[in-house]
Structures are given as C-alpha cells and as structure tokens.
Amino acid sequence: MRGSITLEELTVSFNGVRVLHGIDLAIGPGETLGLVGESGSGKSVTWLAALGLLPPKAKVSGRVMLNDRNLLDMPDSKLTGIRGGRIAMIFQDPVSALNPMLTVKRQIGETLALHRGLSGAAIKAEAKRLLDLVGIPDAERRLNAYPHEFSGGQNQRVMIAMALAGQPDLLVADEPTTALDVTIQAQILDLLALTQRETGMALVLISHDLGVVSQVCDRVAVMYAGRIVEEAPVERLFEHPAHPYSQGLMGSLPAIDGPRRRLTAIGGTVPDASSLPAGCSFAPRCAFAETQCHEQIPLLAGIGRDHSVACLVSEAQPSAAIRYSRQKEQRIEA
Amino acid sequence: MSASLLHARNIARSYELNRHIWGNASVVHAVSDVTLSVGRNETLGIVGESGSGKSTTGRLLLGLESPTRGSISFDGRPLPVIGSPEWRKSRTRMQMIYQDPLAALDRRLPIAKQMREPLDIHQAGNLQERETRVSELLRAVGLSDAVARRYPHELSGGQRQRVVLARALVTRPDLLVCDEPVSALDVSIQAQVVNLLSDLQAELGLAMIFISHDLRVVRQVSHRIAVMYLGRIVEEGEADDLFARPAHPYTRALVSAAPVPGTKLGGRIMLRGEPPNPANQPSGCAFHPRCSAAVARCKSEMPALAELGGGRKVSCHLAGSPSENQADPSPARTRVPLNPVEAASEDVA
Ligand SMILES: Nc1ncnc2c1ncn2[C@@H]1O[C@H](COP(=O)(O)OP(=O)(O)OP(=O)(O)O)[C@@H](O)[C@H]1O
Ligand SMILES: Nc1ncnc2c1ncn2[C@@H]1O[C@H](COP(=O)(O)OP(=O)(O)O)[C@@H](O)[C@H]1O
Ligand code: SF4
Ligand code: SF4
Ligand SMILES: [Mg+2]
Ligand SMILES: [Mg+2]
C-alpha cells in the first residue's frame, strides 16, 4: 500500500480574510474523489495549500499528512521531491501551466530526470510512450513541438502526460476540461479514468460540474464558502442529497432527456469570503433555515454509511430529501 | 409553427485572412448556406463545437454584420443596410446578450442610468416615464432599487447578467439573440437566469435565438434546436425529440458526450480527433474524418439538408436509410465507445 493523504483542519487566509475554514478530507490509494462547488468556494485553494503551492502571503494552518509526515512542516526542497513525483497536479489552464519556450519533450523530460532519474535516449523513449498513452497522434514527431502548436485539448493531454511522468500515487486534476468542447471533454475524462484504472493511482477531480465529477469519481465532496458541507459516494449523493445546498445544486441542473421541468434555482448569491454571515454560511439562501442556523456553525457529521453532512436541521436528511426538495421549490418560487 | 419573425435564407459569411504578404489570401468560411427562421414566442437553440459558426450566425441574424451571400428578413422586410438610419432604428427591436456581462456594461455609470440610456437616445417618453420603465424592468428581473444605484463592478455575475437582460428589454425588442448568456455563471446562478429568460419570453412573446455549447441548457430553453458543424446546420428539429432521437452521427456524439450527473462514462460515443478548422474544410461531408459511420460516398459528396418529416432536417447520406434508421430504438448512450488512444491516432492515417 502506498499510503493515503489526509487533510486535517486545513485553513487558509489571505490578507486576514479566511477563505478555508478547516477542511477535513482523506483519500486512500486508488480512490477517486470529486470536489465540487461554485467558483470561489475554495476547491483550488484546498489543494494548492496542501501541496505548498500558494503564494507566501497566504497563511496556511492545519495538517496535510502523508505517511505520518506533515507536508506543511516540510522544507521546500523536500516538498519539491514529492510534488511531481508522488503527487502531481494538473491545472485548469494548460496554456499558462506549460512553458511556451520549451518543447514538449523538454518539459516531460524534466520530470523524468528529476523524479525517475532517466537521461538521454531513455527520456525520449519514455516521453514518446507517454504522449502515445494520452493519445497524441504521431507522438514521435510531436515530441519536438511547442505548446502553441497543439490545440487546447491536446495541450491538456500533454499536461496529463507530464503529470503521469513522475508515476504519481495521487493526481489532483483542477477543472481539467472546463475550457474544452464537450466532445473533447469526454475524451479527456475517458483518458483520466482509463489511466487511473491502469496505474491504480488515486485521483482528485476538481470541477464545478456535477456531471463531470460523476463520470469518473466514486466519492464526492461538496464545498460551499470554504467548507465541506456534504460528502458521500456518487450514487448516494445523486439519489439522496442531504444538504440543502447539494439538493439545490441538483435542482439547478437541466436534464438532457425526459420531461422538462422548471429549474429550482437557489436564490441569492454566494457570500463573499470577507463578509460571511453568522452561523451557517448557507443560511441566507436556505429554504430550511431556522433560528439556530443564524447562530451556530454546523459541523460535518456522519448520517449513514460513508455519508456525512454539515447541517443543523435534522429533517434535511436523506429519507426526507425528496419531500423537502419539493417544499423548497415551492418556497423559492413563492 | 408560428409565422416567422426572422427568416434567413442560404446565408454565408467568409473572412479573408492575409497570412502571407506574397501568398494568396486564405479564406475562412465561418458560415455557409444557413437557412433558418424563428417566430414570436419561440426559441431556436444553436449548438455546436467551438468555431462551428454559432456566434457569426448570431451577428448576421442581428444585422451586426452583412452576409457575404443570402438574405435575411425581419418582420417581412429585408434587414436594412448597416449604418443606415433605418438600421439604427431597427436596433431597438433586436438585441444581443453576450457571455461576459461585465464587458457589456458601462463601468462608469450606475445601473439605472445606463439602463435609461437607450430610452434617452431614442427619446422614448418623458423622463418620468423612462424612469418608471427602468424600475419596472429591474423588478421583472428580480433586482431591487438598491441594486439600481450601484455600479457594475459592485454586482455579482448573476446580477450583472440580469441587468444586461433588463437593459436589452428596455426598448421592447421583438428579437433577442443570446450568445452563451449563462456560460460564465455558476450552476445555481445559471438556473436563475435560465428561468428568467423563459419567464420573460412567456410574458413578452419574444423571439429568441439561444446560442450555447451546453446541450442541457439549450434544451431547457429551446423549442427547436439547430446543430452546427463547420459553418453549416447538419441537423435541426424539435428540441426534446432531437436529443432523444438524434439522427445525424455528429448530434449523436454530442448528446452522448454531454455529462449527465450520476452517470459513469461507460457507453459514450467518443469522437475522434479535434474540432475541425474552418480554414481547411474536408471534402464531401465535412464530418467524414470523424464519423464512425462514414462510407465511400461521404468523402466526395456533400449531403444536402433533407426533411425527414416531423420538422426534422438532417444532412447525412445515411439518415433515413435502414442502417441508421431513425426508428432505431437504441438510445445514443448505449453505443460502444472507441478507445480514445486508438481513436485519436486513427485520424492521422
Ligand atoms: N472577424 C473574423 N475574422 C476572421 N475569422 C473569423 C472572424 N469571426 C469569426 N471567424 C472565424 O469563423 C469561425 C466561426 O467563428 P464563430 O465565432 O462563429 O464560432 P462559434 O461557433 O461561436 O465558436 P465558440 O463556441 O468558440 O464561440 C472561426 O473559425 C473563427 O475563427
Ligand atoms: N492568490 C490569492 N490571493 C487572494 N485570494 C485568493 C487567492 N487565491 C484564491 N483566493 C481566494 O480564495 C477563495 C477560494 O478560491 P479558489 O480555491 O480559487 O476557489 P475555486 O477553486 O473553488 O473556484 C476565493 O475567495 C478567492 O478569491
Ligand atoms: S444548517 Fe440551517 S441554514 Fe445551514 S443548510 Fe442546514 S438548514 Fe440550511
Ligand atoms: S454523410 Fe457520411 S460522413 Fe457525413 S455524417 Fe453521414 S455518414 Fe457520416
Ligand atoms: Mg478553481
Ligand atoms: Mg461564439
């Protein structure tokens, strides 16, 4: 077993404004975890903080445990050895993450030299194998191409090849398909799922799109305003979303088939990190909010097998979810 | 179908790109031979990959650009020449909503002030009437008077897009062209704007063109949908029916690729290769290099957009034939996927 990674009470502040409020999250070997939430909810910051990739002005506390060692206490030199090696990250915008001045072979080669100790012809052979693996046509010739010579989808494939070069135990993919057409998005997700199964690495997929996450992940964590508000196996979350925000997200999604129904939009907007409401951050938008919700911050607590939710109103629970989502719609329509 | 308000016949738009000073100018055929219409109280959705010509079509339909071929009529009359007084007058009757609301708004003016601007320009009613109209509309899109006093940067993305909508409606247009109006918004906010668009249409009887790459959102708001590929409409039909029984191989692939919450990847049709380049169009059926059903004829002969009955039009040699029969009971999602690695390398051959 290659060890799991556990985030414990991870908090992050920028300029005195707290944007992550204690994230607890664990991912074991070979697991696939999806992280969903609206923009600004803290999905990217969670993993950038865990891997020590935030700018120095960010104040990070808590623990990020890998094999009984806290990554947050590690000197940068050691951390560099882990990043790109045991843990790799793919960023949302491949163009800015790839170096425009270097050929693809050089960029993949750096990882191969640093983390796998390869050199010369071995680098070339392995780089070609990786480009083949991620479905770049004519890999041998394309090794010497620069990022601008590839399409958006191909650059994303190159990013995946680079991430796989260090044979990571964990791959964190941050919105890897958001900028791509659906047809290319399907190709990339298929590729991620395929390599995950073949290499047995663990995968964290960050996305604002519940549909994308459910295509490749077994477990999903839903974030809202810097906290995890629900965590459950994918099927469970879709069948019985327990948190009013998760229920709202489901209702907001139009379907591609079946009868059309009016979308149950969540009213209001995501609060700004610098002026969070007291108590539950979702309270101002929540159709179930009670007095206590405006005073007390709900903690993530188990409500069933592998299912936890952070909500004070006990009725907002899976068995009642359907009844409540109907009520909710009525209240919001009103 | 309702009598059409906007009707485009065989419109095309190409652009010359002067890449090399001495070489020949290359020509990009952004839109070719598009015929479509939309009536009052009706929404026509346009879907397709990036570069398929959706936005260009939108600009042509609004008369923001002239087609290089074909003609467009609005309310029974040809669109006036761009820049002419009639054209300027026609602007109040047709409005565009873009993806980025912040870029569409004037940063220096408070919301109420910039909403009144079109009324001031066209001198519609007295000041009091104009102000009343503005606050009516803000209320219609669910914004308070407090929001009206703020500046664009002081609003959230969803609020901004509502302001853009309200401002577009201020002149009581008959036609709204929405180009990716919710693509930049978060899911929960998307739903607010989508609902709002449907409500406003029901209330005002607007004709709408709704452009998006998100099939789920398009189906939600559209009565009919046109699928574009490389500047042409390859399939058109009634919205629910089109996605339930896509007849064109490209539509099938698009529907199949759309991520459905709670559903694994398995059984998707994987399109090989990249979206095509309009500056370098394949011969015959433009889709043939990526089409798993292609036959010899597809490489040389371009299929015509043919009526299949029930309001469906399809441009594919095999549509309606026994092998690709429309009555095919297997839904698009049960197709066998191609291995992406193998599939992507195939298109080099
Ligand atoms: N003014 C222009 N000059 C040159 N080429 C243009 C111009 N406008 C559009 N094109 C080209 O025409 C083709 C169609 O563009 P269009 O913007 O209509 O695509 P689209 O379907 O809206 O794509 P997207 O989904 O990316 O918005 C593209 O290849 C584009 O580069
Ligand atoms: N470098 C930074 N400086 C200041 N604030 C930041 C920085 N990066 C992220 N934030 C803030 O942290 C919060 C979470 O951001 P992020 O994790 O990027 O959201 P998501 O990935 O969920 O869209 C937001 O309020 C964002 O504005
Ligand atoms: S704690 Fe209260 S406000 Fe928060 S989600 Fe639950 S019911 Fe709604
Ligand atoms: S005409 Fe041929 S290549 Fe084009 S979509 Fe039909 S089968 Fe495919
Ligand atoms: Mg992010
Ligand atoms: Mg466009």
PDB file of C-alpha atoms in Angstrom, chain A residues 3 30 65 109 115 177 203 217 228 257 289:
ATOM      1  CA  GLY A   3      -0.271   5.467   1.860  1.00  0.00           C
ATOM      2  CA  GLY A  30      -6.566   4.017  -5.863  1.00  0.00           C
ATOM      3  CA  MET A  65      -0.485  14.001   6.427  1.00  0.00           C
ATOM      4  CA  GLY A 109      11.893  15.210 -19.711  1.00  0.00           C
ATOM      5  CA  HIS A 115      11.721  12.033 -10.341  1.00  0.00           C
ATOM      6  CA  THR A 177     -11.841  20.034 -19.013  1.00  0.00           C
ATOM      7  CA  LEU A 203      -7.403  10.759  -8.367  1.00  0.00           C
ATOM      8  CA  CYS A 217     -15.370   9.595  -9.336  1.00  0.00           C
ATOM      9  CA  ILE A 228     -17.128  20.874   3.007  1.00  0.00           C
ATOM     10  CA  ASP A 257     -33.638  13.906 -21.669  1.00  0.00           C
ATOM     11  CA  ALA A 289     -33.066  27.826   7.831  1.00  0.00           C
TER      12      ALA A 289
END
